[in-house]
């Protein structure tokens, strides 16, 4: 099949964006989640682009999708189009001097559920003309590609095109609900000096695919495996609710745990790294009055000790 009649100037921009997302994520499912689309919708977009190009762009392999030679030849031009569109969008946004309109925020699931609602309510009272879109996700949205206007992140951004403000450092701790201790097989209080065998007598709440907690335990001198965690989920909200339900011992933010008197702090001698909070936006977006207003509002209100 020939690509001679392919004219990108008459191609739906969403097709290009979908193509680049599949390239970067390696599967329709992950790319669709990132774009906020259903998998069938994204699949139709890829099929439509392939029809316009006149060649298959991907082939299915055991671990997902692999670019064909035709698809590979389009990757760099498609990314250049994405970059040009981003620059155009930034330029247009920087000319927006009014408050009326939408600001898209992104934050982790825990922050979105337990920190932001009260702040959003106050923001709505002060600036009812500003509409908010909130992406509650632990995935790091790409501000450079305008996936969000403002991000609340737990790691410091490194891109020079971003403005980042360090808001706070949230202390973390190990917690267990009293209902779990009442039925635990080994009710002896835990300490940081306990060995792994003793700690393993308890049920622990951890992550499923992520190895973040495993790495942290090992760095503290506790060589655990994935099976150490009897309950595993990568959804932080689910883990927090499991902790409150007495499923086992887990890790949480101290300010959030303080709201629940039935949670008991354990292994207090074991120091945990504090969780840094960064407020981030693109430099060019600071010239937008609406985005600057929301950014400054969050900078002054997003402080929890």
PDB file of C-alpha atoms in Angstrom:
ATOM      1  CA  UNK A   1       0.000   0.000   0.000  1.00  0.00           C
ATOM      2  CA  UNK A   2       1.256   3.490  -0.767  1.00  0.00           C
ATOM      3  CA  UNK A   3       1.423   6.562   1.493  1.00  0.00           C
ATOM      4  CA  UNK A   4       1.740   8.963  -1.434  1.00  0.00           C
ATOM      5  CA  UNK A   5      -1.749  10.418  -0.996  1.00  0.00           C
ATOM      6  CA  UNK A   6      -1.539  10.906   2.756  1.00  0.00           C
ATOM      7  CA  UNK A   7      -2.181  14.584   3.563  1.00  0.00           C
ATOM      8  CA  UNK A   8      -1.720  15.383   7.284  1.00  0.00           C
ATOM      9  CA  UNK A   9      -3.200  18.857   6.789  1.00  0.00           C
ATOM     10  CA  UNK A  10      -6.574  17.155   6.266  1.00  0.00           C
ATOM     11  CA  UNK A  11      -6.130  14.587   9.035  1.00  0.00           C
ATOM     12  CA  UNK A  12      -7.943  14.778  12.365  1.00  0.00           C
ATOM     13  CA  UNK A  13      -5.457  15.927  14.999  1.00  0.00           C
ATOM     14  CA  UNK A  14      -6.808  13.329  17.434  1.00  0.00           C
ATOM     15  CA  UNK A  15      -5.544  10.565  15.146  1.00  0.00           C
ATOM     16  CA  UNK A  16      -1.985  11.862  15.384  1.00  0.00           C
ATOM     17  CA  UNK A  17      -2.245  12.275  19.144  1.00  0.00           C
ATOM     18  CA  UNK A  18      -3.613   8.746  19.515  1.00  0.00           C
ATOM     19  CA  UNK A  19      -0.831   7.330  17.321  1.00  0.00           C
ATOM     20  CA  UNK A  20       1.893   8.967  19.425  1.00  0.00           C
ATOM     21  CA  UNK A  21       0.241   7.789  22.653  1.00  0.00           C
ATOM     22  CA  UNK A  22       0.209   4.167  21.473  1.00  0.00           C
ATOM     23  CA  UNK A  23       3.863   4.458  20.431  1.00  0.00           C
ATOM     24  CA  UNK A  24       4.848   5.794  23.857  1.00  0.00           C
ATOM     25  CA  UNK A  25       2.782   3.365  25.928  1.00  0.00           C
ATOM     26  CA  UNK A  26       3.143   0.259  23.774  1.00  0.00           C
ATOM     27  CA  UNK A  27      -0.482  -0.816  24.057  1.00  0.00           C
ATOM     28  CA  UNK A  28      -3.958   0.408  23.220  1.00  0.00           C
ATOM     29  CA  UNK A  29      -5.167  -0.107  26.769  1.00  0.00           C
ATOM     30  CA  UNK A  30      -2.511   2.035  28.475  1.00  0.00           C
ATOM     31  CA  UNK A  31      -2.640   4.695  25.771  1.00  0.00           C
ATOM     32  CA  UNK A  32      -6.445   4.907  26.000  1.00  0.00           C
ATOM     33  CA  UNK A  33      -6.255   5.307  29.785  1.00  0.00           C
ATOM     34  CA  UNK A  34      -3.730   8.119  29.414  1.00  0.00           C
ATOM     35  CA  UNK A  35      -5.879   9.913  26.834  1.00  0.00           C
ATOM     36  CA  UNK A  36      -9.126   9.384  28.734  1.00  0.00           C
ATOM     37  CA  UNK A  37     -10.626   7.364  25.874  1.00  0.00           C
ATOM     38  CA  UNK A  38     -12.142   3.918  25.610  1.00  0.00           C
ATOM     39  CA  UNK A  39      -9.995   1.277  23.953  1.00  0.00           C
ATOM     40  CA  UNK A  40     -12.475   0.766  21.073  1.00  0.00           C
ATOM     41  CA  UNK A  41     -12.432   4.520  20.353  1.00  0.00           C
ATOM     42  CA  UNK A  42      -8.646   4.624  20.217  1.00  0.00           C
ATOM     43  CA  UNK A  43      -8.587   1.451  18.115  1.00  0.00           C
ATOM     44  CA  UNK A  44     -10.930   3.097  15.601  1.00  0.00           C
ATOM     45  CA  UNK A  45      -8.682   6.176  15.496  1.00  0.00           C
ATOM     46  CA  UNK A  46      -5.629   4.048  14.720  1.00  0.00           C
ATOM     47  CA  UNK A  47      -7.573   2.190  12.022  1.00  0.00           C
ATOM     48  CA  UNK A  48      -8.696   5.492  10.511  1.00  0.00           C
ATOM     49  CA  UNK A  49      -5.119   6.784  10.455  1.00  0.00           C
ATOM     50  CA  UNK A  50      -3.911   3.553   8.867  1.00  0.00           C
ATOM     51  CA  UNK A  51      -6.593   3.942   6.192  1.00  0.00           C
ATOM     52  CA  UNK A  52      -5.464   7.509   5.518  1.00  0.00           C
ATOM     53  CA  UNK A  53      -1.809   6.489   5.379  1.00  0.00           C
ATOM     54  CA  UNK A  54      -2.512   3.397   3.328  1.00  0.00           C
ATOM     55  CA  UNK A  55      -0.426   1.059   5.456  1.00  0.00           C
ATOM     56  CA  UNK A  56      -0.554  -0.825   8.738  1.00  0.00           C
ATOM     57  CA  UNK A  57       1.207   1.126  11.502  1.00  0.00           C
ATOM     58  CA  UNK A  58       1.345  -1.556  14.196  1.00  0.00           C
ATOM     59  CA  UNK A  59       1.544  -5.311  14.431  1.00  0.00           C
ATOM     60  CA  UNK A  60       0.504  -7.336  17.448  1.00  0.00           C
ATOM     61  CA  UNK A  61       3.240  -9.093  19.427  1.00  0.00           C
ATOM     62  CA  UNK A  62       3.196 -11.046  22.667  1.00  0.00           C
ATOM     63  CA  UNK A  63       3.727  -7.975  24.856  1.00  0.00           C
ATOM     64  CA  UNK A  64       1.517  -5.510  23.032  1.00  0.00           C
ATOM     65  CA  UNK A  65       2.006  -3.616  19.795  1.00  0.00           C
ATOM     66  CA  UNK A  66       5.092  -3.178  17.655  1.00  0.00           C
ATOM     67  CA  UNK A  67       5.613  -0.520  15.007  1.00  0.00           C
ATOM     68  CA  UNK A  68       5.732  -1.602  11.388  1.00  0.00           C
ATOM     69  CA  UNK A  69       8.286   0.014   9.086  1.00  0.00           C
ATOM     70  CA  UNK A  70       5.562   2.394   7.885  1.00  0.00           C
ATOM     71  CA  UNK A  71       4.621   3.281  11.442  1.00  0.00           C
ATOM     72  CA  UNK A  72       8.243   3.790  12.447  1.00  0.00           C
ATOM     73  CA  UNK A  73       8.731   6.290   9.623  1.00  0.00           C
ATOM     74  CA  UNK A  74       5.858   8.404  10.994  1.00  0.00           C
ATOM     75  CA  UNK A  75       6.982   8.588  14.622  1.00  0.00           C
ATOM     76  CA  UNK A  76       9.371  11.544  14.401  1.00  0.00           C
ATOM     77  CA  UNK A  77       7.124  13.657  12.123  1.00  0.00           C
ATOM     78  CA  UNK A  78       4.134  12.940  14.384  1.00  0.00           C
ATOM     79  CA  UNK A  79       6.098  14.007  17.458  1.00  0.00           C
ATOM     80  CA  UNK A  80       7.171  17.188  15.680  1.00  0.00           C
ATOM     81  CA  UNK A  81       3.497  17.898  15.010  1.00  0.00           C
ATOM     82  CA  UNK A  82       2.750  17.357  18.709  1.00  0.00           C
ATOM     83  CA  UNK A  83       5.501  19.779  19.672  1.00  0.00           C
ATOM     84  CA  UNK A  84       4.275  22.399  17.208  1.00  0.00           C
ATOM     85  CA  UNK A  85       0.712  22.047  18.499  1.00  0.00           C
ATOM     86  CA  UNK A  86       1.941  22.425  22.075  1.00  0.00           C
ATOM     87  CA  UNK A  87       3.828  25.617  21.213  1.00  0.00           C
ATOM     88  CA  UNK A  88       0.748  26.967  19.452  1.00  0.00           C
ATOM     89  CA  UNK A  89      -1.421  26.104  22.454  1.00  0.00           C
ATOM     90  CA  UNK A  90       0.993  27.754  24.868  1.00  0.00           C
ATOM     91  CA  UNK A  91       1.118  30.893  22.771  1.00  0.00           C
ATOM     92  CA  UNK A  92      -2.669  31.083  22.660  1.00  0.00           C
ATOM     93  CA  UNK A  93      -2.993  30.429  26.393  1.00  0.00           C
ATOM     94  CA  UNK A  94      -0.498  33.151  27.215  1.00  0.00           C
ATOM     95  CA  UNK A  95      -2.778  35.695  25.510  1.00  0.00           C
ATOM     96  CA  UNK A  96      -5.691  34.797  27.786  1.00  0.00           C
ATOM     97  CA  UNK A  97      -5.968  37.692  30.239  1.00  0.00           C
ATOM     98  CA  UNK A  98      -9.416  36.863  31.622  1.00  0.00           C
ATOM     99  CA  UNK A  99     -10.499  34.697  34.538  1.00  0.00           C
ATOM    100  CA  UNK A 100     -13.464  33.001  32.896  1.00  0.00           C
ATOM    101  CA  UNK A 101     -12.661  29.525  31.652  1.00  0.00           C
ATOM    102  CA  UNK A 102     -11.217  26.159  32.650  1.00  0.00           C
ATOM    103  CA  UNK A 103      -8.040  25.159  34.487  1.00  0.00           C
ATOM    104  CA  UNK A 104      -7.023  21.505  34.372  1.00  0.00           C
ATOM    105  CA  UNK A 105      -5.358  20.151  37.520  1.00  0.00           C
ATOM    106  CA  UNK A 106      -3.762  16.815  38.230  1.00  0.00           C
ATOM    107  CA  UNK A 107      -2.901  15.278  41.589  1.00  0.00           C
ATOM    108  CA  UNK A 108      -2.553  11.870  43.201  1.00  0.00           C
ATOM    109  CA  UNK A 109      -5.615   9.907  44.262  1.00  0.00           C
ATOM    110  CA  UNK A 110      -5.050  10.546  47.979  1.00  0.00           C
ATOM    111  CA  UNK A 111      -4.445  14.277  47.521  1.00  0.00           C
ATOM    112  CA  UNK A 112      -7.435  14.596  45.198  1.00  0.00           C
ATOM    113  CA  UNK A 113      -9.749  12.828  47.633  1.00  0.00           C
ATOM    114  CA  UNK A 114      -8.603  14.172  51.013  1.00  0.00           C
ATOM    115  CA  UNK A 115      -6.789  17.467  50.432  1.00  0.00           C
ATOM    116  CA  UNK A 116      -8.279  19.231  47.458  1.00  0.00           C
ATOM    117  CA  UNK A 117     -12.072  19.245  48.034  1.00  0.00           C
ATOM    118  CA  UNK A 118     -12.070  21.886  50.791  1.00  0.00           C
ATOM    119  CA  UNK A 119      -9.591  24.036  48.856  1.00  0.00           C
ATOM    120  CA  UNK A 120     -11.661  23.670  45.700  1.00  0.00           C
ATOM    121  CA  UNK A 121     -14.743  24.804  47.600  1.00  0.00           C
ATOM    122  CA  UNK A 122     -12.997  27.990  48.748  1.00  0.00           C
ATOM    123  CA  UNK A 123     -11.627  28.609  45.264  1.00  0.00           C
ATOM    124  CA  UNK A 124     -15.150  28.270  43.845  1.00  0.00           C
ATOM    125  CA  UNK A 125     -16.452  30.837  46.318  1.00  0.00           C
ATOM    126  CA  UNK A 126     -13.748  33.350  45.440  1.00  0.00           C
ATOM    127  CA  UNK A 127     -13.665  32.737  41.693  1.00  0.00           C
ATOM    128  CA  UNK A 128     -16.952  31.171  40.528  1.00  0.00           C
ATOM    129  CA  UNK A 129     -16.065  32.087  36.945  1.00  0.00           C
ATOM    130  CA  UNK A 130     -13.199  29.562  36.933  1.00  0.00           C
ATOM    131  CA  UNK A 131     -14.084  25.963  36.079  1.00  0.00           C
ATOM    132  CA  UNK A 132     -11.851  23.143  37.304  1.00  0.00           C
ATOM    133  CA  UNK A 133     -11.021  19.805  35.696  1.00  0.00           C
ATOM    134  CA  UNK A 134      -9.259  17.439  38.089  1.00  0.00           C
ATOM    135  CA  UNK A 135      -7.314  14.391  36.942  1.00  0.00           C
ATOM    136  CA  UNK A 136      -6.999  12.158  40.014  1.00  0.00           C
ATOM    137  CA  UNK A 137      -4.156   9.852  39.096  1.00  0.00           C
ATOM    138  CA  UNK A 138      -0.828   8.644  40.455  1.00  0.00           C
ATOM    139  CA  UNK A 139       0.576   8.769  36.930  1.00  0.00           C
ATOM    140  CA  UNK A 140       2.643  11.853  36.206  1.00  0.00           C
ATOM    141  CA  UNK A 141       0.830  13.915  33.599  1.00  0.00           C
ATOM    142  CA  UNK A 142       2.947  15.649  30.995  1.00  0.00           C
ATOM    143  CA  UNK A 143       2.623  19.399  31.450  1.00  0.00           C
ATOM    144  CA  UNK A 144       4.760  20.001  28.377  1.00  0.00           C
ATOM    145  CA  UNK A 145       2.088  18.312  26.256  1.00  0.00           C
ATOM    146  CA  UNK A 146      -0.732  20.222  28.010  1.00  0.00           C
ATOM    147  CA  UNK A 147      -2.199  17.110  29.643  1.00  0.00           C
ATOM    148  CA  UNK A 148      -2.715  19.451  32.589  1.00  0.00           C
ATOM    149  CA  UNK A 149      -2.182  23.142  33.330  1.00  0.00           C
ATOM    150  CA  UNK A 150      -1.116  22.678  36.966  1.00  0.00           C
ATOM    151  CA  UNK A 151       0.197  19.566  38.685  1.00  0.00           C
ATOM    152  CA  UNK A 152       0.657  18.646  42.337  1.00  0.00           C
ATOM    153  CA  UNK A 153       3.554  16.213  42.374  1.00  0.00           C
ATOM    154  CA  UNK A 154       5.476  14.250  44.977  1.00  0.00           C
ATOM    155  CA  UNK A 155       8.752  14.499  43.067  1.00  0.00           C
ATOM    156  CA  UNK A 156      10.613  17.585  41.932  1.00  0.00           C
ATOM    157  CA  UNK A 157      10.207  18.260  38.199  1.00  0.00           C
ATOM    158  CA  UNK A 158      13.470  18.557  36.299  1.00  0.00           C
ATOM    159  CA  UNK A 159      12.330  20.121  33.018  1.00  0.00           C
ATOM    160  CA  UNK A 160      13.638  23.671  32.595  1.00  0.00           C
ATOM    161  CA  UNK A 161      10.376  24.741  30.920  1.00  0.00           C
ATOM    162  CA  UNK A 162       8.425  24.170  34.156  1.00  0.00           C
ATOM    163  CA  UNK A 163       7.942  26.373  37.192  1.00  0.00           C
ATOM    164  CA  UNK A 164       7.977  24.381  40.439  1.00  0.00           C
ATOM    165  CA  UNK A 165       7.275  25.564  43.984  1.00  0.00           C
ATOM    166  CA  UNK A 166       8.098  23.381  46.988  1.00  0.00           C
ATOM    167  CA  UNK A 167       4.980  23.554  49.139  1.00  0.00           C
ATOM    168  CA  UNK A 168       5.554  21.154  52.038  1.00  0.00           C
ATOM    169  CA  UNK A 169       7.092  17.905  53.273  1.00  0.00           C
ATOM    170  CA  UNK A 170       4.512  15.486  54.681  1.00  0.00           C
ATOM    171  CA  UNK A 171       5.750  13.039  57.362  1.00  0.00           C
ATOM    172  CA  UNK A 172       4.796   9.388  56.864  1.00  0.00           C
ATOM    173  CA  UNK A 173       4.255   6.562  59.344  1.00  0.00           C
ATOM    174  CA  UNK A 174       3.299   2.910  59.840  1.00  0.00           C
ATOM    175  CA  UNK A 175      -0.283   2.473  61.062  1.00  0.00           C
ATOM    176  CA  UNK A 176      -2.653  -0.273  62.081  1.00  0.00           C
ATOM    177  CA  UNK A 177      -6.323  -0.142  63.033  1.00  0.00           C
ATOM    178  CA  UNK A 178      -7.323  -1.281  66.512  1.00  0.00           C
ATOM    179  CA  UNK A 179      -9.783  -3.766  65.012  1.00  0.00           C
ATOM    180  CA  UNK A 180      -6.896  -5.636  63.382  1.00  0.00           C
ATOM    181  CA  UNK A 181      -4.768  -5.769  66.531  1.00  0.00           C
ATOM    182  CA  UNK A 182      -7.698  -7.207  68.467  1.00  0.00           C
ATOM    183  CA  UNK A 183      -7.588 -10.346  66.301  1.00  0.00           C
ATOM    184  CA  UNK A 184      -3.927 -10.439  65.287  1.00  0.00           C
ATOM    185  CA  UNK A 185      -2.188 -13.764  65.754  1.00  0.00           C
ATOM    186  CA  UNK A 186       0.820 -11.997  67.276  1.00  0.00           C
ATOM    187  CA  UNK A 187      -0.390  -8.997  69.296  1.00  0.00           C
ATOM    188  CA  UNK A 188       3.087  -8.012  70.524  1.00  0.00           C
ATOM    189  CA  UNK A 189       3.763  -4.351  69.561  1.00  0.00           C
ATOM    190  CA  UNK A 190       6.034  -3.968  66.558  1.00  0.00           C
ATOM    191  CA  UNK A 191       9.349  -2.133  66.782  1.00  0.00           C
ATOM    192  CA  UNK A 192      11.974  -1.148  64.249  1.00  0.00           C
ATOM    193  CA  UNK A 193      14.324  -3.776  65.681  1.00  0.00           C
ATOM    194  CA  UNK A 194      12.011  -6.698  64.909  1.00  0.00           C
ATOM    195  CA  UNK A 195      13.320  -9.089  62.280  1.00  0.00           C
ATOM    196  CA  UNK A 196      11.467  -9.935  59.096  1.00  0.00           C
ATOM    197  CA  UNK A 197      10.221 -13.252  60.498  1.00  0.00           C
ATOM    198  CA  UNK A 198       8.488 -11.478  63.355  1.00  0.00           C
ATOM    199  CA  UNK A 199       7.093  -8.751  61.111  1.00  0.00           C
ATOM    200  CA  UNK A 200       5.772 -11.411  58.733  1.00  0.00           C
ATOM    201  CA  UNK A 201       3.445 -12.711  61.457  1.00  0.00           C
ATOM    202  CA  UNK A 202       1.273  -9.714  60.725  1.00  0.00           C
ATOM    203  CA  UNK A 203      -0.711  -8.883  57.619  1.00  0.00           C
ATOM    204  CA  UNK A 204       0.803  -6.031  55.635  1.00  0.00           C
ATOM    205  CA  UNK A 205      -0.764  -3.789  53.013  1.00  0.00           C
ATOM    206  CA  UNK A 206       1.408  -3.095  49.982  1.00  0.00           C
ATOM    207  CA  UNK A 207       1.511  -2.452  46.271  1.00  0.00           C
ATOM    208  CA  UNK A 208       0.787  -4.920  43.497  1.00  0.00           C
ATOM    209  CA  UNK A 209       2.916  -4.051  40.468  1.00  0.00           C
ATOM    210  CA  UNK A 210       4.963  -1.255  42.006  1.00  0.00           C
ATOM    211  CA  UNK A 211       8.136  -2.275  43.848  1.00  0.00           C
ATOM    212  CA  UNK A 212       8.411   1.031  45.715  1.00  0.00           C
ATOM    213  CA  UNK A 213       7.662  -0.410  49.156  1.00  0.00           C
ATOM    214  CA  UNK A 214       9.821  -3.478  48.603  1.00  0.00           C
ATOM    215  CA  UNK A 215      12.763  -1.231  47.732  1.00  0.00           C
ATOM    216  CA  UNK A 216      12.093   0.910  50.796  1.00  0.00           C
ATOM    217  CA  UNK A 217      11.999  -2.060  53.175  1.00  0.00           C
ATOM    218  CA  UNK A 218      15.185  -3.465  51.693  1.00  0.00           C
ATOM    219  CA  UNK A 219      16.931  -0.108  51.986  1.00  0.00           C
ATOM    220  CA  UNK A 220      16.030  -0.148  55.694  1.00  0.00           C
ATOM    221  CA  UNK A 221      17.713  -3.529  56.106  1.00  0.00           C
ATOM    222  CA  UNK A 222      14.597  -5.694  55.820  1.00  0.00           C
ATOM    223  CA  UNK A 223      15.006  -8.054  52.828  1.00  0.00           C
ATOM    224  CA  UNK A 224      11.373  -8.753  52.019  1.00  0.00           C
ATOM    225  CA  UNK A 225       9.712 -10.201  48.927  1.00  0.00           C
ATOM    226  CA  UNK A 226       6.413  -9.318  47.282  1.00  0.00           C
ATOM    227  CA  UNK A 227       4.673 -12.101  49.223  1.00  0.00           C
ATOM    228  CA  UNK A 228       5.442 -10.222  52.459  1.00  0.00           C
ATOM    229  CA  UNK A 229       2.376  -8.080  51.708  1.00  0.00           C
ATOM    230  CA  UNK A 230      -0.735 -10.186  52.256  1.00  0.00           C
ATOM    231  CA  UNK A 231      -2.915  -7.518  50.629  1.00  0.00           C
ATOM    232  CA  UNK A 232      -1.672  -5.778  47.482  1.00  0.00           C
ATOM    233  CA  UNK A 233      -3.137  -3.000  45.377  1.00  0.00           C
ATOM    234  CA  UNK A 234      -1.582  -0.169  43.378  1.00  0.00           C
ATOM    235  CA  UNK A 235      -4.594   2.030  44.111  1.00  0.00           C
ATOM    236  CA  UNK A 236      -3.683   4.222  47.082  1.00  0.00           C
ATOM    237  CA  UNK A 237      -7.303   4.956  47.973  1.00  0.00           C
ATOM    238  CA  UNK A 238      -8.080   1.245  48.142  1.00  0.00           C
ATOM    239  CA  UNK A 239      -5.056   0.644  50.369  1.00  0.00           C
ATOM    240  CA  UNK A 240      -6.074   3.448  52.693  1.00  0.00           C
ATOM    241  CA  UNK A 241      -9.612   2.114  53.033  1.00  0.00           C
ATOM    242  CA  UNK A 242      -8.194  -1.374  53.622  1.00  0.00           C
ATOM    243  CA  UNK A 243      -6.073   0.044  56.436  1.00  0.00           C
ATOM    244  CA  UNK A 244      -9.132   1.695  58.013  1.00  0.00           C
ATOM    245  CA  UNK A 245     -11.065  -1.569  57.692  1.00  0.00           C
ATOM    246  CA  UNK A 246      -8.440  -3.467  59.657  1.00  0.00           C
ATOM    247  CA  UNK A 247      -7.042  -5.520  56.773  1.00  0.00           C
ATOM    248  CA  UNK A 248      -3.487  -5.082  58.022  1.00  0.00           C
ATOM    249  CA  UNK A 249      -0.596  -2.727  58.662  1.00  0.00           C
ATOM    250  CA  UNK A 250       0.127  -0.005  56.132  1.00  0.00           C
ATOM    251  CA  UNK A 251       1.857   3.280  55.482  1.00  0.00           C
ATOM    252  CA  UNK A 252       0.093   6.625  55.500  1.00  0.00           C
ATOM    253  CA  UNK A 253       0.550  10.347  55.856  1.00  0.00           C
ATOM    254  CA  UNK A 254       0.643  11.467  59.484  1.00  0.00           C
ATOM    255  CA  UNK A 255      -1.779  14.346  58.989  1.00  0.00           C
ATOM    256  CA  UNK A 256      -4.336  11.994  57.444  1.00  0.00           C
ATOM    257  CA  UNK A 257      -3.882   9.298  60.088  1.00  0.00           C
ATOM    258  CA  UNK A 258      -4.404  11.909  62.812  1.00  0.00           C
ATOM    259  CA  UNK A 259      -8.008  12.272  61.638  1.00  0.00           C
ATOM    260  CA  UNK A 260      -8.709   8.663  62.672  1.00  0.00           C
ATOM    261  CA  UNK A 261      -8.299   8.020  66.421  1.00  0.00           C
ATOM    262  CA  UNK A 262      -8.641   4.237  65.924  1.00  0.00           C
ATOM    263  CA  UNK A 263      -5.363   4.146  63.994  1.00  0.00           C
ATOM    264  CA  UNK A 264      -2.283   3.284  66.052  1.00  0.00           C
ATOM    265  CA  UNK A 265       1.217   4.274  65.030  1.00  0.00           C
ATOM    266  CA  UNK A 266       3.682   1.360  65.075  1.00  0.00           C
ATOM    267  CA  UNK A 267       7.400   1.022  64.390  1.00  0.00           C
ATOM    268  CA  UNK A 268       7.835   4.667  65.320  1.00  0.00           C
ATOM    269  CA  UNK A 269      11.595   4.189  65.657  1.00  0.00           C
ATOM    270  CA  UNK A 270      11.839   3.395  61.963  1.00  0.00           C
ATOM    271  CA  UNK A 271      12.223   6.711  60.106  1.00  0.00           C
ATOM    272  CA  UNK A 272      10.339   7.051  56.849  1.00  0.00           C
ATOM    273  CA  UNK A 273      11.197   9.576  54.135  1.00  0.00           C
ATOM    274  CA  UNK A 274       8.934  12.597  54.111  1.00  0.00           C
ATOM    275  CA  UNK A 275       6.717  13.088  51.088  1.00  0.00           C
ATOM    276  CA  UNK A 276       7.680  16.311  49.272  1.00  0.00           C
ATOM    277  CA  UNK A 277       4.875  18.304  47.685  1.00  0.00           C
ATOM    278  CA  UNK A 278       5.587  20.333  44.547  1.00  0.00           C
ATOM    279  CA  UNK A 279       3.227  22.659  42.711  1.00  0.00           C
ATOM    280  CA  UNK A 280       4.110  22.848  39.029  1.00  0.00           C
ATOM    281  CA  UNK A 281       3.029  24.629  35.869  1.00  0.00           C
ATOM    282  CA  UNK A 282       4.527  25.565  32.538  1.00  0.00           C
ATOM    283  CA  UNK A 283       6.440  28.867  32.401  1.00  0.00           C
ATOM    284  CA  UNK A 284       4.391  30.172  29.497  1.00  0.00           C
ATOM    285  CA  UNK A 285       1.129  29.450  31.297  1.00  0.00           C
ATOM    286  CA  UNK A 286       2.053  31.801  34.126  1.00  0.00           C
ATOM    287  CA  UNK A 287       1.220  34.657  31.768  1.00  0.00           C
ATOM    288  CA  UNK A 288      -2.400  33.459  31.738  1.00  0.00           C
ATOM    289  CA  UNK A 289      -4.271  35.372  34.416  1.00  0.00           C
ATOM    290  CA  UNK A 290      -6.638  32.467  35.073  1.00  0.00           C
ATOM    291  CA  UNK A 291      -3.888  29.870  35.511  1.00  0.00           C
ATOM    292  CA  UNK A 292      -1.717  32.272  37.503  1.00  0.00           C
ATOM    293  CA  UNK A 293      -4.650  32.982  39.837  1.00  0.00           C
ATOM    294  CA  UNK A 294      -5.260  29.278  40.497  1.00  0.00           C
ATOM    295  CA  UNK A 295      -1.537  28.552  40.857  1.00  0.00           C
ATOM    296  CA  UNK A 296      -1.059  31.312  43.439  1.00  0.00           C
ATOM    297  CA  UNK A 297      -4.218  30.277  45.294  1.00  0.00           C
ATOM    298  CA  UNK A 298      -3.010  26.694  45.609  1.00  0.00           C
ATOM    299  CA  UNK A 299       0.482  27.824  46.570  1.00  0.00           C
ATOM    300  CA  UNK A 300      -0.921  29.591  49.637  1.00  0.00           C
ATOM    301  CA  UNK A 301      -3.531  26.994  50.619  1.00  0.00           C
ATOM    302  CA  UNK A 302      -1.825  23.693  49.920  1.00  0.00           C
ATOM    303  CA  UNK A 303       0.081  23.500  53.189  1.00  0.00           C
ATOM    304  CA  UNK A 304      -0.512  20.671  55.662  1.00  0.00           C
ATOM    305  CA  UNK A 305       1.981  20.039  58.437  1.00  0.00           C
TER     306      UNK A 305
END
